[in-house]
JSON list of C-alpha atoms in Angstrom, two decimals:
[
{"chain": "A", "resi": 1, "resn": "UNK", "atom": "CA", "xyz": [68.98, 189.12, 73.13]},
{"chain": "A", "resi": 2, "resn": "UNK", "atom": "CA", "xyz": [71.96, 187.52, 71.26]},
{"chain": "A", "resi": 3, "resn": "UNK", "atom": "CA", "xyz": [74.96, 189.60, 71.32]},
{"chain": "A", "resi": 4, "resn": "UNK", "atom": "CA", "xyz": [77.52, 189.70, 68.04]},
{"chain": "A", "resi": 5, "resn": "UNK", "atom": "CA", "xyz": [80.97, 190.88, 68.47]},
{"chain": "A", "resi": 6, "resn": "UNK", "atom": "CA", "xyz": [83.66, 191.17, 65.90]},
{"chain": "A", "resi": 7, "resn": "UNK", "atom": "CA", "xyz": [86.79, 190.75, 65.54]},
{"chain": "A", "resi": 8, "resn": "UNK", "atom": "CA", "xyz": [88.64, 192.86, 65.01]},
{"chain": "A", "resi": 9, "resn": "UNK", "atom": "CA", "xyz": [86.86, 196.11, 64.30]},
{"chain": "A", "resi": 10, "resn": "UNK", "atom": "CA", "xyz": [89.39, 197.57, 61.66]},
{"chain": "A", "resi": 11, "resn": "UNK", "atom": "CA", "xyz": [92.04, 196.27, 59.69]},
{"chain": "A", "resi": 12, "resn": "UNK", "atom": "CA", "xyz": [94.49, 197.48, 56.97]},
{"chain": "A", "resi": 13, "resn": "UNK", "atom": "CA", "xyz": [95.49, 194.96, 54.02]},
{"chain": "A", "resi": 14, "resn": "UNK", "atom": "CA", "xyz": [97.02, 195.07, 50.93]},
{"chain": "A", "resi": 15, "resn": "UNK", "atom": "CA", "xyz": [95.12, 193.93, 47.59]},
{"chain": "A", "resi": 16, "resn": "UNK", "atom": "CA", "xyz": [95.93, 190.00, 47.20]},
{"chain": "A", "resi": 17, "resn": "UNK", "atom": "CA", "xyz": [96.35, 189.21, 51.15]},
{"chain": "A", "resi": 18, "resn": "UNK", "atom": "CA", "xyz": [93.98, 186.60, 52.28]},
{"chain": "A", "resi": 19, "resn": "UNK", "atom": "CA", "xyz": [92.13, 188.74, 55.16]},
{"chain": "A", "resi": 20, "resn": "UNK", "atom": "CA", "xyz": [89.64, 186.50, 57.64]},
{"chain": "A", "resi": 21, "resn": "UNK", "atom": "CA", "xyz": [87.08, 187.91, 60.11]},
{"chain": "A", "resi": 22, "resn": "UNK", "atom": "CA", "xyz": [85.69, 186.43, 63.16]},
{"chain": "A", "resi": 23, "resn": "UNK", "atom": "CA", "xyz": [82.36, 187.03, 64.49]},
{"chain": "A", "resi": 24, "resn": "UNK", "atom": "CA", "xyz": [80.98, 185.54, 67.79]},
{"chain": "A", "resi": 25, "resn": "UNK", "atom": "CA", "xyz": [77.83, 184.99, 69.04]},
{"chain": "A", "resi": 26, "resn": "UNK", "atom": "CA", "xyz": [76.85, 185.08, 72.73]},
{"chain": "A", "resi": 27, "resn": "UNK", "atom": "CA", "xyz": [75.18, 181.88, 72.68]},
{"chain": "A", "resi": 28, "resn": "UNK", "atom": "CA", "xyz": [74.93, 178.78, 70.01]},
{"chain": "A", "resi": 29, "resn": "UNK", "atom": "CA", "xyz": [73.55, 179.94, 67.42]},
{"chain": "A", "resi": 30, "resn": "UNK", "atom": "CA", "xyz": [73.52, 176.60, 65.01]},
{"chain": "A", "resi": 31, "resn": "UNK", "atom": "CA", "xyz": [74.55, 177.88, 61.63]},
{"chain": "A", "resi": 32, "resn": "UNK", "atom": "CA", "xyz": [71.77, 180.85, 61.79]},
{"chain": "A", "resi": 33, "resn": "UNK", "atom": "CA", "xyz": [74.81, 183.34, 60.70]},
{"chain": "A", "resi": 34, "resn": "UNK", "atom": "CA", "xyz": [75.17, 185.90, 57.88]},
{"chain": "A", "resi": 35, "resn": "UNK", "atom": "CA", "xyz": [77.49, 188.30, 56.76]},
{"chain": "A", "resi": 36, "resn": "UNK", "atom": "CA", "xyz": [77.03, 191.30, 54.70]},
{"chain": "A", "resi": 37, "resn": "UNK", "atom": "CA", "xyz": [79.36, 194.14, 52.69]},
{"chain": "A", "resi": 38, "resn": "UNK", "atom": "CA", "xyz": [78.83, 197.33, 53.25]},
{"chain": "A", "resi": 39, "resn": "UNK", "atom": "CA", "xyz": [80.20, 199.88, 50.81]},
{"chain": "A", "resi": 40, "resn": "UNK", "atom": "CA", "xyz": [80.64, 203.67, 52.12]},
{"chain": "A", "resi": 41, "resn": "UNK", "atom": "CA", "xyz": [77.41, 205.30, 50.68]},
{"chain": "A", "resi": 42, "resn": "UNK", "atom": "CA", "xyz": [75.99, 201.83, 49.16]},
{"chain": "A", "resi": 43, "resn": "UNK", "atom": "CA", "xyz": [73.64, 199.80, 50.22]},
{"chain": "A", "resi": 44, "resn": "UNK", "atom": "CA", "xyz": [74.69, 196.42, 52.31]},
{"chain": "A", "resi": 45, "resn": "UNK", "atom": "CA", "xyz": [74.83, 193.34, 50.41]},
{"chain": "A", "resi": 46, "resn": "UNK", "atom": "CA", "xyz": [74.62, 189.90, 51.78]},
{"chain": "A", "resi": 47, "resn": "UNK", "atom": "CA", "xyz": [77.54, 187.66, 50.79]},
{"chain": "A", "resi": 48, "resn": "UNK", "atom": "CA", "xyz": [77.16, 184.74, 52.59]},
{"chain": "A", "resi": 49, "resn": "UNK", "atom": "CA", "xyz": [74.00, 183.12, 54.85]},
{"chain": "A", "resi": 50, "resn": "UNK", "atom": "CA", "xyz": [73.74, 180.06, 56.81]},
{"chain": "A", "resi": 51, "resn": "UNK", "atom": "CA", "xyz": [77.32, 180.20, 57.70]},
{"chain": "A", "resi": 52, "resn": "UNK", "atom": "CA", "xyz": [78.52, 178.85, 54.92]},
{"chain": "A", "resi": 53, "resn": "UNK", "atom": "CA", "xyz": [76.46, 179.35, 51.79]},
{"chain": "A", "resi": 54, "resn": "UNK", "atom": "CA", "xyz": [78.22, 181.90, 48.47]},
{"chain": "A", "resi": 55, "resn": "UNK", "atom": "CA", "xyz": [74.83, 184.57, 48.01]},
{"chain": "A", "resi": 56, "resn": "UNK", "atom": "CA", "xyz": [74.30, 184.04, 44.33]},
{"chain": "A", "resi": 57, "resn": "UNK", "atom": "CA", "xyz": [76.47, 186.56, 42.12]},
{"chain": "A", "resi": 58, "resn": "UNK", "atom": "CA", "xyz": [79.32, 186.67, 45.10]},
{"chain": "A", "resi": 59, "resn": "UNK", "atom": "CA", "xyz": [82.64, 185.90, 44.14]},
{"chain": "A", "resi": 60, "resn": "UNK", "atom": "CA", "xyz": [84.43, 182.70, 45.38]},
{"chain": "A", "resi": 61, "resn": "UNK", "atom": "CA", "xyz": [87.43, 184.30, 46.88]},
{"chain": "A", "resi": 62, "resn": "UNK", "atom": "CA", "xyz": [84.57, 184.67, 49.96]},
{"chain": "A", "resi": 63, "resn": "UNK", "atom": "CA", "xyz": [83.82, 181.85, 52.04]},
{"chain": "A", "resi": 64, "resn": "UNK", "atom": "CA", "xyz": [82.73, 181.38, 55.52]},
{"chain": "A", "resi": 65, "resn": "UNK", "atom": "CA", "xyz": [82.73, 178.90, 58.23]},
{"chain": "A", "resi": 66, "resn": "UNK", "atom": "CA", "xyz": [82.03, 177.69, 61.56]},
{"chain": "A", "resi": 67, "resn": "UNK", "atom": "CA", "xyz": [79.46, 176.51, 63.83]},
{"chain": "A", "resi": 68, "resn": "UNK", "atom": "CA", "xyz": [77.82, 177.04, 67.67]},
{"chain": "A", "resi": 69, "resn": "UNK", "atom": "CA", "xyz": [79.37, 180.46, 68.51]},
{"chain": "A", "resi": 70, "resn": "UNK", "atom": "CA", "xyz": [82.10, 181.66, 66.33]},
{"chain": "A", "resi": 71, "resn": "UNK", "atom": "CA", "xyz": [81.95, 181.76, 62.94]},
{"chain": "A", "resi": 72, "resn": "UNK", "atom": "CA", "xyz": [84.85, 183.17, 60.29]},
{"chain": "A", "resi": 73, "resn": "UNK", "atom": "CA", "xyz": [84.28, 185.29, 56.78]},
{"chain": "A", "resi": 74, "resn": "UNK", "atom": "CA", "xyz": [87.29, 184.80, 54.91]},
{"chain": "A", "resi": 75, "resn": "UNK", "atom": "CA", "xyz": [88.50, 186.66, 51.57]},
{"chain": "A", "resi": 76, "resn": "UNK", "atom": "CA", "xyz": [91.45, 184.18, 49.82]},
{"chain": "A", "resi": 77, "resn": "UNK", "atom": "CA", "xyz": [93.13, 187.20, 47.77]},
{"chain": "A", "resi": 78, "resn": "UNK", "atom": "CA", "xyz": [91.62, 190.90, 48.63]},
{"chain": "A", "resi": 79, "resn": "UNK", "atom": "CA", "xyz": [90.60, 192.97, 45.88]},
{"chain": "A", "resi": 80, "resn": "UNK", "atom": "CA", "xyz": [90.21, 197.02, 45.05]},
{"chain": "A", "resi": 81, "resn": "UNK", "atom": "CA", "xyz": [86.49, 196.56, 45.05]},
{"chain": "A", "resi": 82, "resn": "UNK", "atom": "CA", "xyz": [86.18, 194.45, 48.22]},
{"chain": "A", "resi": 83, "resn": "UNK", "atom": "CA", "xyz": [87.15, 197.79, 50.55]},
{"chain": "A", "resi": 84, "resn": "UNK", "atom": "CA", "xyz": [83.88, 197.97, 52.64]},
{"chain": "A", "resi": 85, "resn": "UNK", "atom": "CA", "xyz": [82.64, 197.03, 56.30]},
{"chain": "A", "resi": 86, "resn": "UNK", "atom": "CA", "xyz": [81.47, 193.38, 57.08]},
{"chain": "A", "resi": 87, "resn": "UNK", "atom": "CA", "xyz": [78.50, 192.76, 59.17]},
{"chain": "A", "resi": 88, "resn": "UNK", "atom": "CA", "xyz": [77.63, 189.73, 60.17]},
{"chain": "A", "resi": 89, "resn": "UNK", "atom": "CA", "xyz": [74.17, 189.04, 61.64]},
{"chain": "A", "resi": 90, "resn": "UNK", "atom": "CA", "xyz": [72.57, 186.26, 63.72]},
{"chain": "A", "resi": 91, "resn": "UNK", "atom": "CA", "xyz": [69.03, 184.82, 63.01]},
{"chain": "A", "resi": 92, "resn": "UNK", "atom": "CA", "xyz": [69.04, 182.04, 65.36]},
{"chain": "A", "resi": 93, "resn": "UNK", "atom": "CA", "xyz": [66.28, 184.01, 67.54]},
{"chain": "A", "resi": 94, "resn": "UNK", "atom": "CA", "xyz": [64.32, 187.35, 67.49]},
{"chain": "A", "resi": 95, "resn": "UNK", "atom": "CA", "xyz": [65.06, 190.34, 67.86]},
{"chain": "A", "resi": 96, "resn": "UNK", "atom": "CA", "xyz": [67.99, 189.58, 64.54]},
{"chain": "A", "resi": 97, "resn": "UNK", "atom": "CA", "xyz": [70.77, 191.11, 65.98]},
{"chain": "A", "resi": 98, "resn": "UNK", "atom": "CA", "xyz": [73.60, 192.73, 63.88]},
{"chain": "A", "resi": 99, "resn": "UNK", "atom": "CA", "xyz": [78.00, 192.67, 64.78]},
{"chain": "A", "resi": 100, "resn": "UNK", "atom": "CA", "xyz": [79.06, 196.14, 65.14]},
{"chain": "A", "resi": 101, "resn": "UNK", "atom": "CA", "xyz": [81.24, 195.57, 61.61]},
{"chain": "A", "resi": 102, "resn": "UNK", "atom": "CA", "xyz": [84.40, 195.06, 60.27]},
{"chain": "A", "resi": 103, "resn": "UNK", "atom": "CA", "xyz": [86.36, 197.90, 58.29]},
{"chain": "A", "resi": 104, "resn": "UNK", "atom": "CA", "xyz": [88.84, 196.68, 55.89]},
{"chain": "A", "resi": 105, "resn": "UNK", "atom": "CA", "xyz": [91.53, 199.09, 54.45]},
{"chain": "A", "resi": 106, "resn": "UNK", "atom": "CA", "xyz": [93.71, 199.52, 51.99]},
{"chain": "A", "resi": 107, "resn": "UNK", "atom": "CA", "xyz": [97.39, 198.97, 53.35]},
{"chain": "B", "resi": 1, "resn": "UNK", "atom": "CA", "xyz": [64.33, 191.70, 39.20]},
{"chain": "B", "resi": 2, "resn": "UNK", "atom": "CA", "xyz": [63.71, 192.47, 43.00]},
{"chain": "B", "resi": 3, "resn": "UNK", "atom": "CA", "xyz": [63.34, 196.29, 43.65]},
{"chain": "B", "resi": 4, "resn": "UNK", "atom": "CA", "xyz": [62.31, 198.14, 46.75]},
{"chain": "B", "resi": 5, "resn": "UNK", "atom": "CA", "xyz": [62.19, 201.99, 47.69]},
{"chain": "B", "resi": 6, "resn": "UNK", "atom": "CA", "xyz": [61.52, 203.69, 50.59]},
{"chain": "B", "resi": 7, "resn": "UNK", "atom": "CA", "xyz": [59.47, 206.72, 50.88]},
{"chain": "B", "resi": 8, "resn": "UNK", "atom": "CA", "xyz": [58.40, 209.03, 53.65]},
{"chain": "B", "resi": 9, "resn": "UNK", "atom": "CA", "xyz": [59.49, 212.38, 55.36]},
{"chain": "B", "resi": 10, "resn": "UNK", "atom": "CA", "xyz": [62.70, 213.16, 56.06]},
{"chain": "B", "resi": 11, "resn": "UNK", "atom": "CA", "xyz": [62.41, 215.62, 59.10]},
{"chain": "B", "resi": 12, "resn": "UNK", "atom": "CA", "xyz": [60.55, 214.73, 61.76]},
{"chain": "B", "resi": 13, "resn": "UNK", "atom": "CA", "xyz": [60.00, 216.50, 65.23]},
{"chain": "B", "resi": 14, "resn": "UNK", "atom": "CA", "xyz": [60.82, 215.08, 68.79]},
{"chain": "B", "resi": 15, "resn": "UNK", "atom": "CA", "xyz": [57.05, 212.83, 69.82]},
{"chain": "B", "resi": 16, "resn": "UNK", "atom": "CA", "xyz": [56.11, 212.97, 66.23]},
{"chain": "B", "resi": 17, "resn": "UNK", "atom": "CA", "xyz": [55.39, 209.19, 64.47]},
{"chain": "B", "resi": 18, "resn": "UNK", "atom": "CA", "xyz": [57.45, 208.71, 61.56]},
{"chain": "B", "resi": 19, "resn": "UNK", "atom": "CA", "xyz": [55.47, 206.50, 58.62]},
{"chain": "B", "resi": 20, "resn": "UNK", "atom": "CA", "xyz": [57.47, 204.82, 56.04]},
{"chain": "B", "resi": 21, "resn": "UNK", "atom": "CA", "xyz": [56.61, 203.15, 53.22]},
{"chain": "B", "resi": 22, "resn": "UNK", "atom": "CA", "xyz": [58.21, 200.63, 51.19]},
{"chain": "B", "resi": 23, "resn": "UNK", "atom": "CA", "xyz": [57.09, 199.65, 47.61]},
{"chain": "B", "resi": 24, "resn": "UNK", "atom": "CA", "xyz": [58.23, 196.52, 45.76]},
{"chain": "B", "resi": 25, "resn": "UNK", "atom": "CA", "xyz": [58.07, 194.95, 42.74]},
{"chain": "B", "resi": 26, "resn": "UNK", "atom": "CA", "xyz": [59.59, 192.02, 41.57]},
{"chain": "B", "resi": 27, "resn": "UNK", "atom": "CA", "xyz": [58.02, 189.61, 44.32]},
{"chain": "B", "resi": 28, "resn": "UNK", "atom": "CA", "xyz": [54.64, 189.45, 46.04]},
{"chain": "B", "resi": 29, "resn": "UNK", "atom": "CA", "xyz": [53.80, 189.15, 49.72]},
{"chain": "B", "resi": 30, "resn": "UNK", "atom": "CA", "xyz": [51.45, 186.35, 48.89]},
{"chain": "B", "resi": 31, "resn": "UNK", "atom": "CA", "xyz": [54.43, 183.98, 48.02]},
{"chain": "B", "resi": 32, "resn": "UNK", "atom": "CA", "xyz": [54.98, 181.91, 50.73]},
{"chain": "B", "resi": 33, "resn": "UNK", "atom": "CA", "xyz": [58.07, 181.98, 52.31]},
{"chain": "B", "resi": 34, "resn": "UNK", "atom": "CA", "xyz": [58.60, 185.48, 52.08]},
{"chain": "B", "resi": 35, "resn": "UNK", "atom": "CA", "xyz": [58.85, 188.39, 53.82]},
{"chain": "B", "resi": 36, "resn": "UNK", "atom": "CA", "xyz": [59.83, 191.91, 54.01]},
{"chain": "B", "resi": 37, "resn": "UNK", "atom": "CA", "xyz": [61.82, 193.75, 56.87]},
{"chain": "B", "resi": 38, "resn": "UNK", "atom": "CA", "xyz": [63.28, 196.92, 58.03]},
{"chain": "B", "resi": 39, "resn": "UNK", "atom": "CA", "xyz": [66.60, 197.88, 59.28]},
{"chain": "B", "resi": 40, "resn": "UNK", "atom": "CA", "xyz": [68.05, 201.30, 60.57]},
{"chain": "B", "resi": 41, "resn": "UNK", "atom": "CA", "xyz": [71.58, 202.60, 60.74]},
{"chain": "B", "resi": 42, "resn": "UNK", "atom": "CA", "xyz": [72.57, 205.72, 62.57]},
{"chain": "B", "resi": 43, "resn": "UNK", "atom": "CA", "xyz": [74.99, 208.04, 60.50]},
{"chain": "B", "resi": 44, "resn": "UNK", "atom": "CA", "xyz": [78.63, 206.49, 61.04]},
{"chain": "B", "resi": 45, "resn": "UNK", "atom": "CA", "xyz": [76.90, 203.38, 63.38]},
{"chain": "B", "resi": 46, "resn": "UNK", "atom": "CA", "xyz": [75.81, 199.76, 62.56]},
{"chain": "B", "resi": 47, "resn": "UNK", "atom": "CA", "xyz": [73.17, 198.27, 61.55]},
{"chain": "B", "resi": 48, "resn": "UNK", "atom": "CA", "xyz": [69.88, 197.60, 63.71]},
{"chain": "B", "resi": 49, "resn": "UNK", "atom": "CA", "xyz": [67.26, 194.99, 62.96]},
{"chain": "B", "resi": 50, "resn": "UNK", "atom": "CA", "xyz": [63.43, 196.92, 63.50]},
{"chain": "B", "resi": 51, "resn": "UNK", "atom": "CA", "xyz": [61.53, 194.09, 62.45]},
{"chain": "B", "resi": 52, "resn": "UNK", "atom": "CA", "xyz": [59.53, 192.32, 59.95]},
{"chain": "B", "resi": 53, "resn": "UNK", "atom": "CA", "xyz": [56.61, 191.21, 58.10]},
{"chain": "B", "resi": 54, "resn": "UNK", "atom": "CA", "xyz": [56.00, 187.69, 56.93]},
{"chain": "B", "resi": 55, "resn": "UNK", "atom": "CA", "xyz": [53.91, 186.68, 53.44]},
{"chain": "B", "resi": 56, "resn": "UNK", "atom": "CA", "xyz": [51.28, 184.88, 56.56]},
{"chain": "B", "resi": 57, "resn": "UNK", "atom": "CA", "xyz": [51.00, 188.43, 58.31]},
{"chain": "B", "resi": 58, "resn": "UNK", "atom": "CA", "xyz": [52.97, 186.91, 61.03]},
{"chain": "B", "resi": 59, "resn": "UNK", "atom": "CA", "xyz": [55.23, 189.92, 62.39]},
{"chain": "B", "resi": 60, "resn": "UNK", "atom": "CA", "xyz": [58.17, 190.43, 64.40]},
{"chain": "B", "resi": 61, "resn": "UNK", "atom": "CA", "xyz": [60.17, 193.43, 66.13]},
{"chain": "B", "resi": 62, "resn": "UNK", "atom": "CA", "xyz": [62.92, 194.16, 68.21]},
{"chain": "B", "resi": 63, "resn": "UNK", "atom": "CA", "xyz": [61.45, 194.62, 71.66]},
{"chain": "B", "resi": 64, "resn": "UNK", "atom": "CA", "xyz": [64.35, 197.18, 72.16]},
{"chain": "B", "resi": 65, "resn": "UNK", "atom": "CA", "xyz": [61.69, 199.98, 70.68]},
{"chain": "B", "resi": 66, "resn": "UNK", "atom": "CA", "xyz": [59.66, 198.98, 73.69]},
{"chain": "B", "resi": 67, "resn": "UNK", "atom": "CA", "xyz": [56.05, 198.37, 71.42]},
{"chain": "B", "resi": 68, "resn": "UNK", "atom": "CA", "xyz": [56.72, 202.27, 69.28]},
{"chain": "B", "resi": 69, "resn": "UNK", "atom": "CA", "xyz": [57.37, 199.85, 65.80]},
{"chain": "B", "resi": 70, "resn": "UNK", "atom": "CA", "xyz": [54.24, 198.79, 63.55]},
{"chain": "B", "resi": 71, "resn": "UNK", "atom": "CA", "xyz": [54.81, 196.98, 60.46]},
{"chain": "B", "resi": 72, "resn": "UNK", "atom": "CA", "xyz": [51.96, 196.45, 58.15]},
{"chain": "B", "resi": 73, "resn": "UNK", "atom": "CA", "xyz": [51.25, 195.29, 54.55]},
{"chain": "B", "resi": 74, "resn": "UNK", "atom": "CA", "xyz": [49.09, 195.87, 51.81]},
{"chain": "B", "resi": 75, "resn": "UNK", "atom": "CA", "xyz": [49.62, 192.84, 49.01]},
{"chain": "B", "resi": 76, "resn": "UNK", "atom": "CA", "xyz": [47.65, 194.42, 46.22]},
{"chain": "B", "resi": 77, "resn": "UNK", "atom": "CA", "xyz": [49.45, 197.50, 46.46]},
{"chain": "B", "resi": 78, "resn": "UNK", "atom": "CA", "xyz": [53.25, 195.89, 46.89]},
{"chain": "B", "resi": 79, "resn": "UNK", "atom": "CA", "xyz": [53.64, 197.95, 50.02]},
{"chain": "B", "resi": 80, "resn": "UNK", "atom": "CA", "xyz": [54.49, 197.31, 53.57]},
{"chain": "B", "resi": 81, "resn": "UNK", "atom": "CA", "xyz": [54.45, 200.34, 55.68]},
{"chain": "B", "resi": 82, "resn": "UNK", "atom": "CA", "xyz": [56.82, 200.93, 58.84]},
{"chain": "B", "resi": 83, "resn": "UNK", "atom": "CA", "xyz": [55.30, 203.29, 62.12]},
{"chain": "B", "resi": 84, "resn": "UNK", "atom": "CA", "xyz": [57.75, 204.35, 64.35]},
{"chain": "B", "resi": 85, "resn": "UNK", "atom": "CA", "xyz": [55.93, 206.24, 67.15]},
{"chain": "B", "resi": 86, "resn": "UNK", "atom": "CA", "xyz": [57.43, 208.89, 69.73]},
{"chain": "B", "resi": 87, "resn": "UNK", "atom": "CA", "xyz": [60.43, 209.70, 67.71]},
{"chain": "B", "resi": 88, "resn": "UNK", "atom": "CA", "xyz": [63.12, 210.76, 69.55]},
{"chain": "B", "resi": 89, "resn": "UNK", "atom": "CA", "xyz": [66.22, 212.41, 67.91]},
{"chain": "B", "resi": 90, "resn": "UNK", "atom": "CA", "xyz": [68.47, 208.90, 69.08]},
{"chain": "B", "resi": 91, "resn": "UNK", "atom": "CA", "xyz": [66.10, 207.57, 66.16]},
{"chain": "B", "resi": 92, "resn": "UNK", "atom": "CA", "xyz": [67.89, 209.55, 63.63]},
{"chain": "B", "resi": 93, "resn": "UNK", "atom": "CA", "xyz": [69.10, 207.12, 60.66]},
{"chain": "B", "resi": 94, "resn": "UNK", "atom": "CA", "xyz": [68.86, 205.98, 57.21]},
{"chain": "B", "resi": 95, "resn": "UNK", "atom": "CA", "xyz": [65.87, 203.34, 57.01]},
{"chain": "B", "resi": 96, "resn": "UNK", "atom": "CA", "xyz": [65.78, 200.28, 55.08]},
{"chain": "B", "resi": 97, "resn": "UNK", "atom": "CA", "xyz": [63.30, 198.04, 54.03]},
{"chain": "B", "resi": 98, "resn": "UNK", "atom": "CA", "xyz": [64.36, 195.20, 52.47]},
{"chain": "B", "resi": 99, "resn": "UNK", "atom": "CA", "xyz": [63.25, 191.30, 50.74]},
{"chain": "B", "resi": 100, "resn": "UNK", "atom": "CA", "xyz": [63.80, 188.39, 53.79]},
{"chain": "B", "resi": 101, "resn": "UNK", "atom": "CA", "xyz": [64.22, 185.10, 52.82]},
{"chain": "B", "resi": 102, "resn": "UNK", "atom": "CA", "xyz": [64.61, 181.90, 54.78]},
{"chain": "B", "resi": 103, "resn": "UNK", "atom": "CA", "xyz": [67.02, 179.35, 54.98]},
{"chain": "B", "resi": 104, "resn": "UNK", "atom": "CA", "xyz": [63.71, 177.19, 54.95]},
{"chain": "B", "resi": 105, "resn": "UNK", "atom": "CA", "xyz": [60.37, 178.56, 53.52]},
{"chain": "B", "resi": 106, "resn": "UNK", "atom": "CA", "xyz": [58.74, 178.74, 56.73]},
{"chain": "B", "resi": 107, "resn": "UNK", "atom": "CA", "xyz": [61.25, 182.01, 58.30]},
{"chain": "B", "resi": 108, "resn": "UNK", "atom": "CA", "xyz": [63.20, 184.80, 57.38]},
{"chain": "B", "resi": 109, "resn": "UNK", "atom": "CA", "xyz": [66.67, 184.83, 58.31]},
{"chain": "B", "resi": 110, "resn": "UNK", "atom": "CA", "xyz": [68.35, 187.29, 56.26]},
{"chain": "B", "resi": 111, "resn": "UNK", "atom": "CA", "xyz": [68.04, 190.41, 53.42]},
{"chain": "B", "resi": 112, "resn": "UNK", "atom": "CA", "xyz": [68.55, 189.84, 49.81]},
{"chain": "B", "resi": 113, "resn": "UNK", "atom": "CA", "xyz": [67.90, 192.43, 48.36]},
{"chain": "B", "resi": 114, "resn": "UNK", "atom": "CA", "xyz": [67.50, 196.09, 50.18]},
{"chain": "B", "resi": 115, "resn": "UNK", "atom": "CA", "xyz": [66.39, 199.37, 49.20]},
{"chain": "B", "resi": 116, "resn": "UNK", "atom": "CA", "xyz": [68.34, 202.51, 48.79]},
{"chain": "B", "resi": 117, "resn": "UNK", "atom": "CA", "xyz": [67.42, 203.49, 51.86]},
{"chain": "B", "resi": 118, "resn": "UNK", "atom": "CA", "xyz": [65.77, 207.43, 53.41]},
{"chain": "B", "resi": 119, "resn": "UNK", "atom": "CA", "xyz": [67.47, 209.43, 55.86]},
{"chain": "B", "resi": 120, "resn": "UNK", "atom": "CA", "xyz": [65.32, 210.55, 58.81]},
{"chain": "B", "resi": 121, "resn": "UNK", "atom": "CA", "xyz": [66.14, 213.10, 60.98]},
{"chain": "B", "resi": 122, "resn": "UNK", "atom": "CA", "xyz": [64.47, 213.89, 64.11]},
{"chain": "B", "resi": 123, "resn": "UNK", "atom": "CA", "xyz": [65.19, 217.21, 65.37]},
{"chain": "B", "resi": 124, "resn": "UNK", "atom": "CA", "xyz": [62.61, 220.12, 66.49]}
]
C-alpha cells in the first residue's frame, strides 16, 4: 500500500496568513493526489484533485502543486470559514489511501 | 443536484455483519464513468478508503479488511449497498458513501460529493 504523511499535523494561523501544507507519498504517485476539508461535524469536501485542479465552487485563495511524491495545498490569505482539517488522498493505486490530516487553527 | 444518504443500524454486536445502504439521486450507476464508494472514519481518527463500485460492476476494496467488505449495486433502485462482515468493535465509525469520479472516464480517483454519513457502533 501507498503510505501518505503530512506535514505538519497541526498548525495555528491567524485569518489573512498564507498557510501551505505538504503531503508525501511513499512512492511516485504521478499527479493521482487530492485534498479534502474537513469541517468538525461536516462532511469532507474535496477542494482540489489531480494535484492541481480548483473542485468547482472552491475558492481561489486554494491551490495546490507538485508532482512524483510530495505535493503542497496552499491557502494565499486564511479565512474564518477555512478552520477545518485537510486530507489529502492518493489514487495512484488501490487500496486509495488517505494522509492522517492537517488541523488548522485559529492563532 | 447530487444527493446521497446512508441508512442502516447503528448498534451492532461483536461477529455481527453490518449492511449499509446508500441511496442516490441526482446521477445513475449506468453513466459511464461513474462510480460510488465508501469511506469510514473512527470518532476523532482519519479517514479510511473501504472501497468501491464502478457504473461497469467492476469493484474494488482495501485488502486491509482481509475479504469481510462487499459492495453491491442495484441501478434501478439508485442504491449500492455496503456488507461489512465479522464486526469487531475497532470497526466503530461514521460510514460514508459517496459519488467517485475520475480524472478520466474510465476510473475513480476521488469523492465529489458524500453523504452525511451513519455512526456505527459495535459493542455487545
Amino acid at each position: 500500500d501507498i503510505q501518505m504523511t503530512q506535514s505538519p499535523s497541526s498548525l495555528s494561523a491567524s485569518v489573512g496568513d498564507r498557510v501551505t501544507i505538504t503531503c508525501r507519498a511513499s512512492q511516485t504517485i504521478g499527479n493521482y493526489l487530492t485534498w479534502y476539508q474537513q469541517k468538525p461535524g461536516k462532511v469532507p469536501a474535496v477542494l482540489i484533485y489531480a494535484t492541481s485542479k480548483l473542485q468547482s465552487g472552491v475558492p481561489s485563495r486554494f491551490s495546490g502543486s507538485g508532482s512524483g511524491a510530495d505535493f503542497t495545498l496552499t491557502i494565499s490569505s486564511l479565512q474564518p470559514e477555512d478552520f477545518a482539517t485537510f486530507y489529502c488522498q492518493q489514487s495512484y493505486s488501490h487500496p486509495f489511501t488517505f494522509g492522517p490530516g492537517t488541523k488548522v487553527e485559529i492563532k | 443536484q447530487i444527493t446521497l444518504t446512508e441508512s442502516g443500524p447503528s448498534l451492532v454486536k461483536p461477529t455481527q455483519t453490518l449492511t449499509l445502504t446508500c441511496t442516490f439521486s441526482g446521477f445513475s450507476l449506468r453513466a459511464s464513468g461513474v462510480g460510488v464508494g465508501w469511506i469510514r472514519q473512527p470518532p476523532g481518527k482519519g479517514l479510511e478508503w473501504l472501497g468501491h463500485i464502478f457504473w461497469d460492476d467492476d469493484r474494488r476494496y482495501n485488502p486491509s479488511l482481509e475479504g469481510r467488505v462487499t459492495i453491491t449495486k442495484d441501478t434501478s433502485e439508485n442504491q449500492v449497498v455496503l456488507t461489512v462482515t465479522d464486526m469487531d468493535p475497532e470497526d466503530t465509525a461514521t460510514y460514508y458513501c459517496a459519488h467517485g469520479r475520475g480524472f478520466s472516464v474510465t476510473t475513480v480517483d476521488y469523492f465529489d460529493f458524500w453523504g452525511q454519513g451513519t455512526l456505527v457502533t459495535v459493542s455487545s
